[in-house]
XYZ file of N, CA, C and O in Angstrom:
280
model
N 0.822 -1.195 0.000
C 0.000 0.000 0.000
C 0.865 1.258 0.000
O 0.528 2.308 -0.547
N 2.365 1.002 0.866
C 2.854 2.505 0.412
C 3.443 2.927 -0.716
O 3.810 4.098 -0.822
N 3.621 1.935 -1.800
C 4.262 2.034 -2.795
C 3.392 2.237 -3.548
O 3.851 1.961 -4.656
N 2.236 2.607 -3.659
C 0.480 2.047 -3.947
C 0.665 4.091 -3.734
O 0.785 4.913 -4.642
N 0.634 4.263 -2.703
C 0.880 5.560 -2.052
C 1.746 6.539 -2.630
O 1.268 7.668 -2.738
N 2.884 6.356 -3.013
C 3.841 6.888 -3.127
C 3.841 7.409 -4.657
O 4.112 8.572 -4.957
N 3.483 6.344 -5.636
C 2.895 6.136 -6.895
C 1.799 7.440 -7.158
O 2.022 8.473 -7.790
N 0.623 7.055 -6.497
C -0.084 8.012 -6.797
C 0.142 9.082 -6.599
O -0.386 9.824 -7.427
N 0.983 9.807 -5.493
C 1.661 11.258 -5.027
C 2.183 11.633 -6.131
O 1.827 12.670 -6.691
N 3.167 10.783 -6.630
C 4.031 11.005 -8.085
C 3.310 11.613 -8.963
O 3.605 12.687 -9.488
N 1.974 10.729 -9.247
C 1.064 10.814 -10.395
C 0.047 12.189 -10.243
O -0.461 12.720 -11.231
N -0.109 12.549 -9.202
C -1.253 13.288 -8.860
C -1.714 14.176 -9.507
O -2.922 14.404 -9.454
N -0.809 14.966 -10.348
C -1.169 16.450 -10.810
C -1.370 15.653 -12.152
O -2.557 15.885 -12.382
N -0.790 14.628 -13.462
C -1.186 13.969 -14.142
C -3.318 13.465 -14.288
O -4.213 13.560 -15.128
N -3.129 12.925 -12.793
C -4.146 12.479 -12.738
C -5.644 13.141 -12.500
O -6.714 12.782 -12.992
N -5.381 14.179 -11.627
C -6.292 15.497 -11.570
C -6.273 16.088 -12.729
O -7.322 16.702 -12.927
N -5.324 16.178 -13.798
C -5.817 16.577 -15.150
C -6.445 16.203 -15.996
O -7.098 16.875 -16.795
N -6.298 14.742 -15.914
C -7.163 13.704 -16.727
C -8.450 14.007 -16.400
O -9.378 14.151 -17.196
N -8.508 14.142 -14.678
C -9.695 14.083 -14.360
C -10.872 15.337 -14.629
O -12.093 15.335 -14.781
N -10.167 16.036 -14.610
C -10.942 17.775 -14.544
C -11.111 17.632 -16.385
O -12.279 17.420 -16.710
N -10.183 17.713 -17.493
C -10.121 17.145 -18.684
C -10.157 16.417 -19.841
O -10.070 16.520 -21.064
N -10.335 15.569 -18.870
C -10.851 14.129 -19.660
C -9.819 14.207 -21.399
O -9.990 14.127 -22.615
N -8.924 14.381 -20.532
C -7.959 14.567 -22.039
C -6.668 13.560 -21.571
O -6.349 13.226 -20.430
N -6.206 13.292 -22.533
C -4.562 12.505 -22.331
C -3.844 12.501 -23.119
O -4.182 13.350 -23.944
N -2.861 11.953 -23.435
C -1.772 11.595 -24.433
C -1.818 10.306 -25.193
O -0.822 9.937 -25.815
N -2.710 9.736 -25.180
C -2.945 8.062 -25.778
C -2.360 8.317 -27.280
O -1.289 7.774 -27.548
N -2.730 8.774 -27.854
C -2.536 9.416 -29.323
C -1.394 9.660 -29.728
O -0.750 9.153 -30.647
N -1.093 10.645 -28.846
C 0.696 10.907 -29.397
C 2.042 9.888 -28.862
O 3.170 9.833 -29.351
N 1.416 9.037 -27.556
C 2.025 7.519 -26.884
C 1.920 6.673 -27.879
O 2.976 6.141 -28.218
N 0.410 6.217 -28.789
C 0.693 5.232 -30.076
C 1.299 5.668 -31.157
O 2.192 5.074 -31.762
N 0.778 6.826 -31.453
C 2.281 7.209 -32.408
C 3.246 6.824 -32.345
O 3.737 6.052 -33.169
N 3.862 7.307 -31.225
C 5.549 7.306 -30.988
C 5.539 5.446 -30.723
O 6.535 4.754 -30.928
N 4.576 5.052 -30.375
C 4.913 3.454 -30.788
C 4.940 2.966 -31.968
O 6.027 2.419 -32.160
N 4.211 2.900 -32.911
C 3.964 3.005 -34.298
C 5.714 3.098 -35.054
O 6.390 2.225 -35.597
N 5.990 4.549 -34.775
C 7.064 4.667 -35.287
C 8.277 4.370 -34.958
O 9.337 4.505 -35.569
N 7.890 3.725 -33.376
C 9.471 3.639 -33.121
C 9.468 1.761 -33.823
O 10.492 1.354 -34.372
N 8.402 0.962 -33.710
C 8.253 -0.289 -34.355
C 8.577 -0.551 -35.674
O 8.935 -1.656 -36.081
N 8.410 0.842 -36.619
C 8.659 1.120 -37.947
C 10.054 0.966 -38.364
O 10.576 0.249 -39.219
N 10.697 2.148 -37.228
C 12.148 2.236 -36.970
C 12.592 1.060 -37.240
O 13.102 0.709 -38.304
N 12.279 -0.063 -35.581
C 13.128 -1.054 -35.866
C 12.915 -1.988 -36.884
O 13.862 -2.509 -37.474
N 11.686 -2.254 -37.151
C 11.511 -3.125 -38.645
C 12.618 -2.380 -39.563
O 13.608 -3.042 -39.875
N 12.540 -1.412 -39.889
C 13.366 -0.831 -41.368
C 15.475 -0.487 -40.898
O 16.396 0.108 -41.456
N 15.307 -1.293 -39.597
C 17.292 -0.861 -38.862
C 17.315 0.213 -39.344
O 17.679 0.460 -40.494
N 16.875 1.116 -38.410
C 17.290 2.623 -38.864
C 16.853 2.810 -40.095
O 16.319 2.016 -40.870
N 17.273 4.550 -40.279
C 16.538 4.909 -41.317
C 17.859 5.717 -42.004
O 18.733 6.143 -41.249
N 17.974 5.915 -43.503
C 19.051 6.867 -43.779
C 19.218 8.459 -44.216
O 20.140 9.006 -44.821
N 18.225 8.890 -43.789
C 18.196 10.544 -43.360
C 17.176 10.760 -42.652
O 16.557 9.771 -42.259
N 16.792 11.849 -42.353
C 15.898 12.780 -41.607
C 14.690 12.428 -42.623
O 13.775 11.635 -42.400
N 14.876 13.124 -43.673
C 13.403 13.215 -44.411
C 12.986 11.918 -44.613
O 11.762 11.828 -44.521
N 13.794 10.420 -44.961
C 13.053 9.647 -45.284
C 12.323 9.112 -43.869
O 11.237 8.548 -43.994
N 12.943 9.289 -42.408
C 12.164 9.069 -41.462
C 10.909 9.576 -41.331
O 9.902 8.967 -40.968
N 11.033 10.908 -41.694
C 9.666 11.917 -41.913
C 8.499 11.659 -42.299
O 7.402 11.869 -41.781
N 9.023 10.857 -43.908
C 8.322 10.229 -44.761
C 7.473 8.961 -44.155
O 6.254 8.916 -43.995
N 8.212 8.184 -43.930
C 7.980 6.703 -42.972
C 7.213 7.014 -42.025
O 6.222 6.306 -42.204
N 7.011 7.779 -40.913
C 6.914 8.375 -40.337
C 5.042 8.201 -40.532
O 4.165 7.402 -40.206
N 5.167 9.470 -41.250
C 3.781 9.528 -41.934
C 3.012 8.816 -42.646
O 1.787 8.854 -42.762
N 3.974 7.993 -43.243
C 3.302 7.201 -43.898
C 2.062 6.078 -42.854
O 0.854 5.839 -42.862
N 3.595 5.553 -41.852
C 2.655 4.543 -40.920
C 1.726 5.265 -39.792
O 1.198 4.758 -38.802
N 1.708 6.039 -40.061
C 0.906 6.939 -38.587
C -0.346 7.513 -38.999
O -1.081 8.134 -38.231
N -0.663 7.235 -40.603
C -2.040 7.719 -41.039
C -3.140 6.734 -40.818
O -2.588 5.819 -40.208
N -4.186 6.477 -40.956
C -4.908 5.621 -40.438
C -5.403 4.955 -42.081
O -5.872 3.817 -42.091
N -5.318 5.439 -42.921
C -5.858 4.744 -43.942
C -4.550 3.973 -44.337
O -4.575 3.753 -45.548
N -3.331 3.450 -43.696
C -2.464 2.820 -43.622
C -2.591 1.748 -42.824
O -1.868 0.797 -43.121
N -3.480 1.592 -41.659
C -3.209 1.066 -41.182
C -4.334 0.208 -41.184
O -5.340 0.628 -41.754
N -4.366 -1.022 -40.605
C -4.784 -2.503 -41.053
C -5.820 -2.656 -39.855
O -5.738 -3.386 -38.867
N -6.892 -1.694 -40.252
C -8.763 -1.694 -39.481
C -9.151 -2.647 -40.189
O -8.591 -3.181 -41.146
N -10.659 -2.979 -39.445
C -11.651 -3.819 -39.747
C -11.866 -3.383 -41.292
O -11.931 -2.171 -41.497
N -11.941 -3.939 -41.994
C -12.805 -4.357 -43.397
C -14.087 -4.133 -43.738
O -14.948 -4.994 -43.918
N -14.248 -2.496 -43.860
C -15.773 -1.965 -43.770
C -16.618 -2.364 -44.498
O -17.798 -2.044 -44.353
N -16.026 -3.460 -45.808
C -17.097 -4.033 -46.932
C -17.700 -5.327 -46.688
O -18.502 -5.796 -47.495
């Protein structure tokens, strides 16, 4: 329980924002998963822009592999 305790102290001002806001970071957390998975599938990338590119490419949603609306 105090680590239970200690945790939430940490978290608190996080969590009162969520709460008053009902807002978070989920979105820009799967992103940055998305791309860092991209990353390692492709061993690095060889400049800036083609990361950019990649980047965007996998982070759009009509890229990515939803239910089958037909």
């Amino acid at each position: 329980m105090a680590t239970l305790a200690e945790t939430v102290d940490q978290w608190w001002d996080g969590i009162k924002a969520y709460v008053l806001t009902g807002i978070t970071n989920a979105a820009s957390e799967g992103n940055n998963r998305v791309i860092k998975l991209d990353a390692r599938c492709a061993f690095g990338y060889r400049n800036r822009a083609n990361q950019r590119l990649r980047s965007l490419c996998a982070t759009t949603r009509c890229s990515r592999r939803e239910g089958d609306p037909d």
